[in-house]
XYZ file of C-alpha atoms in Angstrom:
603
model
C -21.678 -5.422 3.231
C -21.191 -4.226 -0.084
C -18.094 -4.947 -1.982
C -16.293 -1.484 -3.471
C -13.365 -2.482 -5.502
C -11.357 0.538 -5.964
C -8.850 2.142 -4.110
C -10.531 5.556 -5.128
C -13.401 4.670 -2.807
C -13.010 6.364 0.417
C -14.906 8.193 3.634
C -16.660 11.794 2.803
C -13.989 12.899 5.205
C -10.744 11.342 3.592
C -12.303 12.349 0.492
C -12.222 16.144 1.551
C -8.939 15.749 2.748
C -7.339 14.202 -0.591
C -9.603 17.097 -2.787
C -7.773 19.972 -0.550
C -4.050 18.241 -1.227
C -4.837 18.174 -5.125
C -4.803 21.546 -4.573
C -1.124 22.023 -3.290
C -0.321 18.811 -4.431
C 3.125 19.663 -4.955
C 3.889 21.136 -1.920
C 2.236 18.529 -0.309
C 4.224 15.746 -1.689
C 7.211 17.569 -0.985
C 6.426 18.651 2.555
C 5.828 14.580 3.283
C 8.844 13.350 0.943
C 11.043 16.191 3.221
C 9.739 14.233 6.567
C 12.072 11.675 5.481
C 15.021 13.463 4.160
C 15.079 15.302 7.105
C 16.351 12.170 8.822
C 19.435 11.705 6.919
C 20.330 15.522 6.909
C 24.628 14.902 7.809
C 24.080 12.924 4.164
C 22.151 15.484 2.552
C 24.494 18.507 3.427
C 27.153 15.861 2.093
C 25.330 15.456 -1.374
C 24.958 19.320 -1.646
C 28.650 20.081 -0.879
C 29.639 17.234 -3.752
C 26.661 18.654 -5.944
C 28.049 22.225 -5.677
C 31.729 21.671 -5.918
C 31.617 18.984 -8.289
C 29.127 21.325 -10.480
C 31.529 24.464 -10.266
C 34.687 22.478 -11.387
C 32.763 21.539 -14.365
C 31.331 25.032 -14.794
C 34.670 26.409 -15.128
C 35.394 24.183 -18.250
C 33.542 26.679 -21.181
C 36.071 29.539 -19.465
C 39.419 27.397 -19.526
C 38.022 26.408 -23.230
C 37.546 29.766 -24.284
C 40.938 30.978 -22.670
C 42.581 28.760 -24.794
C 40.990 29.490 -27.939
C 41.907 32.866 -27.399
C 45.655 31.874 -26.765
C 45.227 29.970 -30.216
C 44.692 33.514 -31.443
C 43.162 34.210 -35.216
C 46.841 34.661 -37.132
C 47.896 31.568 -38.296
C 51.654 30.486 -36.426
C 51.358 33.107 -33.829
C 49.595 30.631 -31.677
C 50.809 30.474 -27.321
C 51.150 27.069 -27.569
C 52.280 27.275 -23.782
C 49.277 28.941 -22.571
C 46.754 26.574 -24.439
C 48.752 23.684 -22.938
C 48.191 25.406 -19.496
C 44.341 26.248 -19.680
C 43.986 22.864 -21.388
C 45.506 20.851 -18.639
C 43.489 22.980 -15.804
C 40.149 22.103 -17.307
C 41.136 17.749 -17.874
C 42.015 17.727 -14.033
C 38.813 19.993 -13.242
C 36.744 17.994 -15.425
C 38.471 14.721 -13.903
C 37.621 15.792 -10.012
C 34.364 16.784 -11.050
C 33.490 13.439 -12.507
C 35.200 11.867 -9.043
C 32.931 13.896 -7.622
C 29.422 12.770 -9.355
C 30.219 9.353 -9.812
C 30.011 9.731 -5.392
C 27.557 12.291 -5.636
C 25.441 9.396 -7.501
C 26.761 6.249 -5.235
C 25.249 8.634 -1.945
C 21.815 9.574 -3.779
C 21.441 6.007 -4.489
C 22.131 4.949 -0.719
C 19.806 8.246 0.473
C 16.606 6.798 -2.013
C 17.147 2.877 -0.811
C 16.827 4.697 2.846
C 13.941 6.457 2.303
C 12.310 3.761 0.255
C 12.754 1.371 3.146
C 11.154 3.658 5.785
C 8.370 4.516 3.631
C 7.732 0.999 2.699
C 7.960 0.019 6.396
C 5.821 2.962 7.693
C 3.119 1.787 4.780
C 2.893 -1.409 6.030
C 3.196 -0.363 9.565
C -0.155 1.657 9.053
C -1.803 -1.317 7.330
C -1.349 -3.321 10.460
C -3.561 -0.546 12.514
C -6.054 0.041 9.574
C -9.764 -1.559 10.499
C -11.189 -4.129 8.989
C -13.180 -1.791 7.221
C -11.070 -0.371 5.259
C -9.188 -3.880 3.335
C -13.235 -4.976 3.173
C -13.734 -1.647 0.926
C -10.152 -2.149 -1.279
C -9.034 -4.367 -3.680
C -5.723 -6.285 -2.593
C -4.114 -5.913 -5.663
C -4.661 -2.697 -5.319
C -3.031 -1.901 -1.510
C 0.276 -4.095 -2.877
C 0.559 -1.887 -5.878
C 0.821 0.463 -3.807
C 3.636 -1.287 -1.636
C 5.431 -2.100 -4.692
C 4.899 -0.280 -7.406
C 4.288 3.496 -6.378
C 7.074 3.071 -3.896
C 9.570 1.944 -6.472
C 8.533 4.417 -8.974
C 9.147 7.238 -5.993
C 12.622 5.356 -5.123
C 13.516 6.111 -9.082
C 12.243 9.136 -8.858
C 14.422 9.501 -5.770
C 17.679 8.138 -6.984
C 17.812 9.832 -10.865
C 15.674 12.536 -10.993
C 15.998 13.948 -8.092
C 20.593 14.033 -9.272
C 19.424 15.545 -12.525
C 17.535 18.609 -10.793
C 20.293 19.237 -8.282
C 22.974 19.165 -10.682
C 20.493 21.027 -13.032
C 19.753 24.168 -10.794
C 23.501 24.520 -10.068
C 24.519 24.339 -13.929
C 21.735 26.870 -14.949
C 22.653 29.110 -11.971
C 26.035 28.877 -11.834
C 25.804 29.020 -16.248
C 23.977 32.397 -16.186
C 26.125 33.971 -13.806
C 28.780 33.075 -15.999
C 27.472 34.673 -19.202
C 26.492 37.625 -17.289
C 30.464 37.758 -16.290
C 30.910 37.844 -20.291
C 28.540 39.556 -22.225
C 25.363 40.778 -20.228
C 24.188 42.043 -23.451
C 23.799 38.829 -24.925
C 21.717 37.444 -22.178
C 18.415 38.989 -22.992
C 18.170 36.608 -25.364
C 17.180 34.646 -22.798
C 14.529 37.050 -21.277
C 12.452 36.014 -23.977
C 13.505 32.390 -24.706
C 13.108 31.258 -20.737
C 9.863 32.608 -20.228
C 8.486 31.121 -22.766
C 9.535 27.608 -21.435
C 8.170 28.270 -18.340
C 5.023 29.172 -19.670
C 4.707 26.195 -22.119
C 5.540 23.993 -18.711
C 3.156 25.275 -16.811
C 0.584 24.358 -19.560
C 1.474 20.912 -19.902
C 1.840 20.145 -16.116
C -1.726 21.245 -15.412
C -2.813 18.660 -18.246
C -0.617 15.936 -17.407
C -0.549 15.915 -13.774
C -4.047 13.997 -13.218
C -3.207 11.368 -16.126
C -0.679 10.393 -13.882
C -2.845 10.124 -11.087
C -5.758 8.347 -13.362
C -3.134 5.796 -14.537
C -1.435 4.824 -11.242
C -5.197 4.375 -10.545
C -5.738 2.342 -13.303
C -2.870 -0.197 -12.615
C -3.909 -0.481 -9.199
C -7.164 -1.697 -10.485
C -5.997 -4.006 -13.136
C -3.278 -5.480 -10.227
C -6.489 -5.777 -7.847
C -8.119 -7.959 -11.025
C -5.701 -9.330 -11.749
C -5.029 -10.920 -7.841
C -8.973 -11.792 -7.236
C -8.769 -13.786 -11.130
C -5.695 -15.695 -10.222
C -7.365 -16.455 -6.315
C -10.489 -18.124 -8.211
C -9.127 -19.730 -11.071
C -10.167 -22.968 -9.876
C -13.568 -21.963 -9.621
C -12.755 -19.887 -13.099
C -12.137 -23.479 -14.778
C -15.272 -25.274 -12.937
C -17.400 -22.578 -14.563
C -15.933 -22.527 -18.030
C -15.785 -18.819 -17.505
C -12.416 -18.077 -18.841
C -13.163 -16.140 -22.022
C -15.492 -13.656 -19.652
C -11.932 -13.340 -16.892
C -9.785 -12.631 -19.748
C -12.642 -10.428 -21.628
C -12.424 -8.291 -18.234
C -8.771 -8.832 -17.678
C -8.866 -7.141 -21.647
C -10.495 -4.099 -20.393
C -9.039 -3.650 -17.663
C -5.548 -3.543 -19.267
C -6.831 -1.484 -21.895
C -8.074 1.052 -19.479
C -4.701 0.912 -17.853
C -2.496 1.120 -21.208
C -4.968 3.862 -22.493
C -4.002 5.732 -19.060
C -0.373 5.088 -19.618
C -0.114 5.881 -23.013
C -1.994 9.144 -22.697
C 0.324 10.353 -19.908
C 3.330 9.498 -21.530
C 2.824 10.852 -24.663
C 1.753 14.771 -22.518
C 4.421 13.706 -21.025
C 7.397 13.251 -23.117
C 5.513 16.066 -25.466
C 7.673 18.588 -23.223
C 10.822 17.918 -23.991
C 11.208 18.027 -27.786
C 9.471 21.273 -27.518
C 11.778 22.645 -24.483
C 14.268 21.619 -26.901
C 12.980 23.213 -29.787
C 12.674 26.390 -27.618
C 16.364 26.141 -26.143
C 17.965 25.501 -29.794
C 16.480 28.796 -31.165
C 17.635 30.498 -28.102
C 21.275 28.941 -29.442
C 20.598 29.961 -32.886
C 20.226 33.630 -31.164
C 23.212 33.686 -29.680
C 25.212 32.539 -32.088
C 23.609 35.301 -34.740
C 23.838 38.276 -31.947
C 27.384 37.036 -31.066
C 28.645 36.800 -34.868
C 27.150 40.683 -35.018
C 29.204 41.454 -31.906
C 31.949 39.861 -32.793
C 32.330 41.831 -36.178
C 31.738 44.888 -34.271
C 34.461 44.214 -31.917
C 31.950 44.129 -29.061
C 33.427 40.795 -28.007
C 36.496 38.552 -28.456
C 36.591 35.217 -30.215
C 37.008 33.518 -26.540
C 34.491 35.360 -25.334
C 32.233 33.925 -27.749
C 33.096 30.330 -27.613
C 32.339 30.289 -23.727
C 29.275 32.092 -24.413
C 27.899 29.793 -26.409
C 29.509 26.676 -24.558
C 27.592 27.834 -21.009
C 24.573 28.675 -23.376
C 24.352 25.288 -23.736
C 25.041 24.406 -20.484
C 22.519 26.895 -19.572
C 19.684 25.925 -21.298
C 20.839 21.779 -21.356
C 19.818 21.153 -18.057
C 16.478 22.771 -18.507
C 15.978 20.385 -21.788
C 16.641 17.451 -19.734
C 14.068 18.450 -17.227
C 11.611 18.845 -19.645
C 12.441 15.424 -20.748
C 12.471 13.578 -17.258
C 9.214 15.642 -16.503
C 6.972 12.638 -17.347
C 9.229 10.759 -14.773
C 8.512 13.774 -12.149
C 4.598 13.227 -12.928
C 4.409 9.635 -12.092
C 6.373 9.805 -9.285
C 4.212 12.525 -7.721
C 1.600 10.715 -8.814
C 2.822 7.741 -6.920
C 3.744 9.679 -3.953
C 0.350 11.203 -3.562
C -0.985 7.323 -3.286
C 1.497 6.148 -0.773
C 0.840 9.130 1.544
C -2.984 8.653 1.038
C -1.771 5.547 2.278
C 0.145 6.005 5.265
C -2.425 8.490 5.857
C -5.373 6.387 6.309
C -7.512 6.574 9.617
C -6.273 4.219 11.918
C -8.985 2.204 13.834
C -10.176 4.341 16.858
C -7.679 4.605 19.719
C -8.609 3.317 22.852
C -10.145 5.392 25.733
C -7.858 7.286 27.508
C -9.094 5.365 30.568
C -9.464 2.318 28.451
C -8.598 -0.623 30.986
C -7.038 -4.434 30.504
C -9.878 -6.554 30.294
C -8.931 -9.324 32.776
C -9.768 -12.391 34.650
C -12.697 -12.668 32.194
C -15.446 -15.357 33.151
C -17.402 -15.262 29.649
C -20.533 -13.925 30.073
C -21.556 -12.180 27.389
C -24.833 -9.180 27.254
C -25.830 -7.746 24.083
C -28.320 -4.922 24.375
C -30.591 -3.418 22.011
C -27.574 -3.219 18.926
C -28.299 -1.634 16.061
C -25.375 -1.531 12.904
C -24.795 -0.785 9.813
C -21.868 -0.583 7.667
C -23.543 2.205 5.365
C -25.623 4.159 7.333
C -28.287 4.282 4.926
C -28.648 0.145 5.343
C -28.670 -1.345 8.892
C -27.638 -4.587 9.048
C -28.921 -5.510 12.582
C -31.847 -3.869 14.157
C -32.705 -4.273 18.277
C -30.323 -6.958 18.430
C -30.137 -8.489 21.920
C -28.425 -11.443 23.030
C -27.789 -12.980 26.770
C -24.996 -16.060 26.682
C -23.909 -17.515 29.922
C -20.637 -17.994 31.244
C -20.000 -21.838 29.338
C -23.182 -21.756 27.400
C -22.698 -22.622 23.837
C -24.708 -20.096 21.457
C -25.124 -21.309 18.093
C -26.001 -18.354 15.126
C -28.076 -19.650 11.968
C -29.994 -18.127 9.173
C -29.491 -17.350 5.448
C -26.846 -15.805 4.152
C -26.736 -11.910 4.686
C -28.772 -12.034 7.886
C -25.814 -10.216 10.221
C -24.131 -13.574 11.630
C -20.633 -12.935 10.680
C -21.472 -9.044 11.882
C -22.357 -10.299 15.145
C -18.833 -11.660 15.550
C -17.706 -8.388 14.109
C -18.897 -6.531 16.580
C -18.337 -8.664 19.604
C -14.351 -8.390 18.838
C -14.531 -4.763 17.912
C -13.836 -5.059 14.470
C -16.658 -2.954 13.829
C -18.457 -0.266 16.542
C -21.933 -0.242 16.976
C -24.274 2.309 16.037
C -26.340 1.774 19.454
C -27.162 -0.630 21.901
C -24.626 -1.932 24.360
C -22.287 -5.383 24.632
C -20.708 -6.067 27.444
C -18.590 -9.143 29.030
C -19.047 -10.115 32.634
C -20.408 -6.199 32.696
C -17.903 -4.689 31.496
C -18.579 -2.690 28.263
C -16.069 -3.850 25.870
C -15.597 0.450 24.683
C -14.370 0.602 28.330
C -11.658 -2.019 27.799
C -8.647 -1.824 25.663
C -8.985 -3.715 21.966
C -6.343 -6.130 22.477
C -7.352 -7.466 26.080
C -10.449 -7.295 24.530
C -9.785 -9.498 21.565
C -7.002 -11.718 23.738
C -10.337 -12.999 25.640
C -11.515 -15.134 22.926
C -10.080 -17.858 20.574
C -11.332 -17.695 17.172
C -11.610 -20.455 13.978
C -12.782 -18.935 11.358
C -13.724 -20.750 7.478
C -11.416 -18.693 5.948
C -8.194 -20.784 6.867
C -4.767 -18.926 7.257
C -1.558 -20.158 7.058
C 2.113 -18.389 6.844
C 5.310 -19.075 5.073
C 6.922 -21.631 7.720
C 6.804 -25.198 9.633
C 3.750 -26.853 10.610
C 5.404 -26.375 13.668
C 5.261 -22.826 13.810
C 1.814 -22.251 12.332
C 0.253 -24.203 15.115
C 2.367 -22.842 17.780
C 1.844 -19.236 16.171
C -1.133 -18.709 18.412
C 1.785 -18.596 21.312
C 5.076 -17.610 20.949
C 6.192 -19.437 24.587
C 4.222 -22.900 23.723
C 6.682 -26.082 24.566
C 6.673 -28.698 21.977
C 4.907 -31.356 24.107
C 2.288 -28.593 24.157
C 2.036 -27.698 20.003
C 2.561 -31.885 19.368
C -0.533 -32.352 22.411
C -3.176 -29.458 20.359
C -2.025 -31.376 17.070
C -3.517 -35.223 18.743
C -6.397 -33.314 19.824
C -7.073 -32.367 16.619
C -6.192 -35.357 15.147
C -3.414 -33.874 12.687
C -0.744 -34.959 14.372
C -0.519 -38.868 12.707
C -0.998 -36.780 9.533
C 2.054 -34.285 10.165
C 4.308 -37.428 11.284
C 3.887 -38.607 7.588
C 5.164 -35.613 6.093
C 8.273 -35.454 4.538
C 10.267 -33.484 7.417
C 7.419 -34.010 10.108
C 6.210 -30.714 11.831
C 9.731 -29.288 10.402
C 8.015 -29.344 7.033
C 7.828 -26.031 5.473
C 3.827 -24.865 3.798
C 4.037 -22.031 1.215
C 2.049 -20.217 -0.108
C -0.755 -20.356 2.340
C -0.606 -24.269 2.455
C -1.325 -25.108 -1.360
C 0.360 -28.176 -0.752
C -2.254 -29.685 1.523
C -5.855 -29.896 1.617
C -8.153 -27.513 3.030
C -9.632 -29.921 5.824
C -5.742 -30.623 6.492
C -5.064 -26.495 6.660
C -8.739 -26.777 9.044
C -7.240 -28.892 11.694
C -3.960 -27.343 12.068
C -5.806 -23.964 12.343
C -8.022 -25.722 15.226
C -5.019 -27.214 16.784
C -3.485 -23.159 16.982
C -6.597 -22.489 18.937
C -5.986 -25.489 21.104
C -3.311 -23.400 22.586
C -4.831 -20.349 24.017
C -6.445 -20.635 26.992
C -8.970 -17.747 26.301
C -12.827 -17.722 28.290
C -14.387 -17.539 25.001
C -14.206 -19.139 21.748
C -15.394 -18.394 17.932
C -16.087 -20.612 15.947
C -17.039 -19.608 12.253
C -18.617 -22.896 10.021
C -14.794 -23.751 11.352
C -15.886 -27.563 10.424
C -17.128 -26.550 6.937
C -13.777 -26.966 4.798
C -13.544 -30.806 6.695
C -15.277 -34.206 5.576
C -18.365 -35.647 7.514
C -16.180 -38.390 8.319
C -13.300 -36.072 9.649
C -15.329 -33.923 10.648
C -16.543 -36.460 13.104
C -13.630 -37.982 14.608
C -13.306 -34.331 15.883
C -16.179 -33.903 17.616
C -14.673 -34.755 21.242
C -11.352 -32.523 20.558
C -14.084 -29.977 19.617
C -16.021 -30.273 22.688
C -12.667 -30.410 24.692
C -11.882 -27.324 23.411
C -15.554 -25.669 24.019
C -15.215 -26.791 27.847
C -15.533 -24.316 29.977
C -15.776 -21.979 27.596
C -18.695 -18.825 25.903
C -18.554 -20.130 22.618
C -20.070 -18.799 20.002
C -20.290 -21.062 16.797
C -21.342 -19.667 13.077
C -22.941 -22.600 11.423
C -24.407 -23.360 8.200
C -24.436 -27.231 8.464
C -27.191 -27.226 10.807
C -26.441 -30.760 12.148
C -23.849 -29.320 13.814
C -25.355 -27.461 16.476
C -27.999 -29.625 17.635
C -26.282 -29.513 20.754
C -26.454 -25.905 21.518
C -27.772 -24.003 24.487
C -29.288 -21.449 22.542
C -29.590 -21.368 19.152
C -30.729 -17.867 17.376
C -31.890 -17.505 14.143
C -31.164 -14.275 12.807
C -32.842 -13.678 9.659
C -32.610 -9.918 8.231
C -30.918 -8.266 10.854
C -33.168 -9.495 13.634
C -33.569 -12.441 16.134
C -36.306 -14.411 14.627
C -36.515 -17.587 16.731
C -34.434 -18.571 19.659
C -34.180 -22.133 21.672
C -32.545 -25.359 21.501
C -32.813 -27.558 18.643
C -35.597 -29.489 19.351
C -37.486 -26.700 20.708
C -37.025 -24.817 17.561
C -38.692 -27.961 15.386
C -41.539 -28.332 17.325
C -42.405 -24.729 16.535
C -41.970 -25.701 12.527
C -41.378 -21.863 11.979
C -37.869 -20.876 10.542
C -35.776 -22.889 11.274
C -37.240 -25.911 10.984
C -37.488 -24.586 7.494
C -33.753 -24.060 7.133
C -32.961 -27.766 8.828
C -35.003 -29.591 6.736
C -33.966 -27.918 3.587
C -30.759 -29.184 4.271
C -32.465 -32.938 4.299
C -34.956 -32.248 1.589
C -37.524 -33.356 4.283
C -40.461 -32.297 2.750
């Protein structure tokens, strides 16, 4: 199927979805972010209570300030030394409780974010493990672990800083204005003019900025994603001498991503020198209206100096705001991502009636399929397929014909379009997905291997295998004399997906996993293709051990390795072409016969 490599690429229906939440994206994030606080709500009235108190002490410092200015007095010696001591002390242990107060105001945020980040990171990859297969064949990997690391992190900032400086913000200005209202109401309509005119300027700016924040978290997702599937192929990078063309993409790609950044930060940060700007002539105000005042008795000189102290205060949290608003930006921006995440269509849910598939005998029916993964190109067309309980079915033909789509559909990675497939006649849409997918053993090219022993790779296949059990699948797949010459045995630890051994090593301790299960039916995917003709071999009778008794079902480009089939089908665009056994198939000299002697240069 075709390959889309953005994240940006999604279903007309998901697509819908995300264009409506763009349109209350605020609320939206906000509404989601809230599904978590909500958890930890005995902390969160905490952090308020701290956030108020701790706020008010400190709001009462401009009054105790002003109180002893005025006990300073204007006439030089007549100064109440007594009172200004008073006042003075009042506001150090206010000032020194209030700082008690936000240093564990700060200490509980931080605790409340690592929370949240944790669920949110867990319920991410939670959802990833019920996602289909469809939708990590349509996104880049680099892309989906951005996501996991990246946009959660920059919400967990987000979480633990900005979200302090609003609280504490909206208290100060609140609590700031009420005070100047206490002092001079006259003097506040200076700020009916100045704050409006902040507001205004903001909303400007966040209409412009909010979707470079959104383009660039895109943008770094796709460079990541690049960056992942360069460093995956380098080997076959080097073999092709094509390293000046990866790092020629990997240029514009990081480009496109620093353009991105650069452009949102700069709209950005552009808000807070000019919320500044606006707040300082608001200061410049009050301190000419006040002087007038002053002169005309209208106000005392303490009056004045708290005035212009919770002036500041007043218009000092809205500054900093403005100047962590670039920070609020990405971290919506981020947020949006991670909930477009977590809010990915799961694969289908069973029937309600859905039933364990059990004591499965292996006969498989495959009825008139048709499938496409884009509606617009079907991949198989009148697909039919009878295999036998035992029978060995072997699928050949040139690469995009539909054989790895067969196997998609047959473990329900994929639904069909129409048509039928059932096992021992039961339709597999009648049957729950993991009975259904616990009936077969699979080997597939693509070898996986986890962080751990050889030990527990092989044995990974079941959790309640003995050891004589995992060492008996190893000597059947002839890897056990192998593992006994490792360094600690089958106590020797593979990283990073088994670098340290070679891929027909990583084959055979993938085939010894499936040695364990003791499914009806087996897959088999070119599972011999990453192992020597030599190897591949001495194998042979572990293989057909493992095939006995079994529906298997075996992908295969090496075509002398299904000579031995029951039935071999050649699927060639989307269709059954030929069908037979091997020697059958020659004597027709159609197909086939073309593909196996291609492989021989027989002609």
């Amino acid at each position: 199927m075709p390959k889309i490599t953005q994240m940006g690429a999604i279903s007309p229906e998901e697509a819908k979805r995300t264009e409506s939440r763009k349109k209350v994206d605020i609320r939206y994030i906000f509404r989601r972010l809230w599904k978590y606080l909500a958890k930890h709500k005995l902390l969160i009235a905490l952090l308020i209570v701290l956030a108020i108190v701790g706020n008010l002490l400190a709001l009462w410092g401009p009054r105790l300030s002003g109180k002893a200015i005025g006990a300073i007095g204007t006439v030089p010696g007549r100064a109440d030394f007594e009172a200004v001591g008073y006042y003075t002390s009042i506001m150090i242990v206010f000032y020194i409780v209030s700082g008690i107060m936000n240093f564990t105001l700060t200490v509980l945020l931080v605790k409340l974010s690592r929370n949240v980040t944790y669920e949110m990171r867990r319920d991410v990859f939670n959802r990833l493990t019920t996602l289909p297969i469809g939708f990590f064949d349509t996104r880049q990997t680099g892309d989906i672990i951005s996501v996991i690391s990246y946009d959660i992190d920059t919400v967990n900032a987000s979480l633990s800083n900005d979200l302090l400086q609003i609280v504490k913000s909206v208290i100060t200005v609140i609590g700031s204005f009420i005070m100047m209202l206490t002092i001079k109401p006259l003097l506040v309509l200076i700020f009916v003019v100045t704050v409006p005119m902040s507001i205004i300027f903001s909303r400007h700016i966040t209409k412009k900025v909010r979707p470079l924040f959104r383009k660039r978290s895109r943008k770094l997702g796709e460079m990541n994603g690049y960056a992942e599937e360069m460093i995956d192929g380098q080997k076959v990078t080097r073999a092709y001498n094509r390293e000046n063309v990866v790092i020629a993409g990997f240029d514009k790609k990081n480009d496109e991503a620093v353009d991105a950044y650069t452009k949102a930060e700069f709209m950005g940060t552009l808000m807070g020198p000019s919320v500044n700007f606006i707040n300082n002539f608001s200061l410049t105000l009050v301190s000419v209206f006040g002087g007038i005042l002053y002169i005309m008795g209208g106000i005392g000189l303490d009056g004045i100096s708290s005035f212009v102290l919770y002036s500041r205060k007043f218009s000092g949290p809205i500054n900093e705001v403005a100047n962590i608003f670039g920070e609020l930006q990405s971290a919506f921006a981020a947020a949006e991502r991670v909930f477009r995440l977590i809010d990915a269509e799961p694969e289908a849910p069973d029937k309600e009636d859905a039933r364990e598939l059990t004591d499965v005998v292996g006969e498989v029916n495959i009825d008139h399929v048709d499938f496409g993964y884009i509606p617009e190109r079907m991949i198989l067309k009148d697909f039919n397929l009878h295999a036998p309980h035992g029978s060995l079915i072997a699928i050949v033909g040139p690469t995009g014909a539909g054989k790895t789509t067969i196997i998609n559909l047959l473990m329900r990675f994929y639904d069909v379009n129409s048509g039928s497939i059932r096992i021992d006649d039961n339709s597999i849409y009648d049957v729950t997905r993991a009975s259904l997918r616990a009936a077969y053993t699979m080997v597939l090219q693509d070898t996986w291997l986890f962080n751990g022993t050889v030990y527990d790779n092989i044995a990974y296949a079941r959790e309640d295998a003995t050891e004589e059990e995992v060492i008996a699948a190893a000597k059947a797949a002839h890897i056990h004399n192998y593992i006994m010459r490792l360094p600690e045995g089958y106590n020797t630890v593979l990283s990073d997906n088994g670098t340290s051994i070679s891929k027909g090593q990583k084959q055979l301790i993938t085939i010894a996993r499936a040695m364990l299960l003791d499914s009806k039916m087996l897959i088999l995917d070119e599972a011999t293709s990453n192992v020597d003709t030599r190897t591949e071999m001495t194998i042979q009778s572990a293989m057909l051990e493992l095939m006995r008794d079994r529906t298997c079902f075996v992908i295969a480009h090496r075509l002398s390795t299904i000579r031995h089939a029951d039935n071999i089908l050649v699927v060639r665009d989307g269709s059954v072409v030929e069908s037979g056994r091997h020697e059958e198939l020659l004597a027709r000299n159609g197909f086939y016969a073309e593909l196996y002697y291609s492989q021989f240069e027989v002609y």
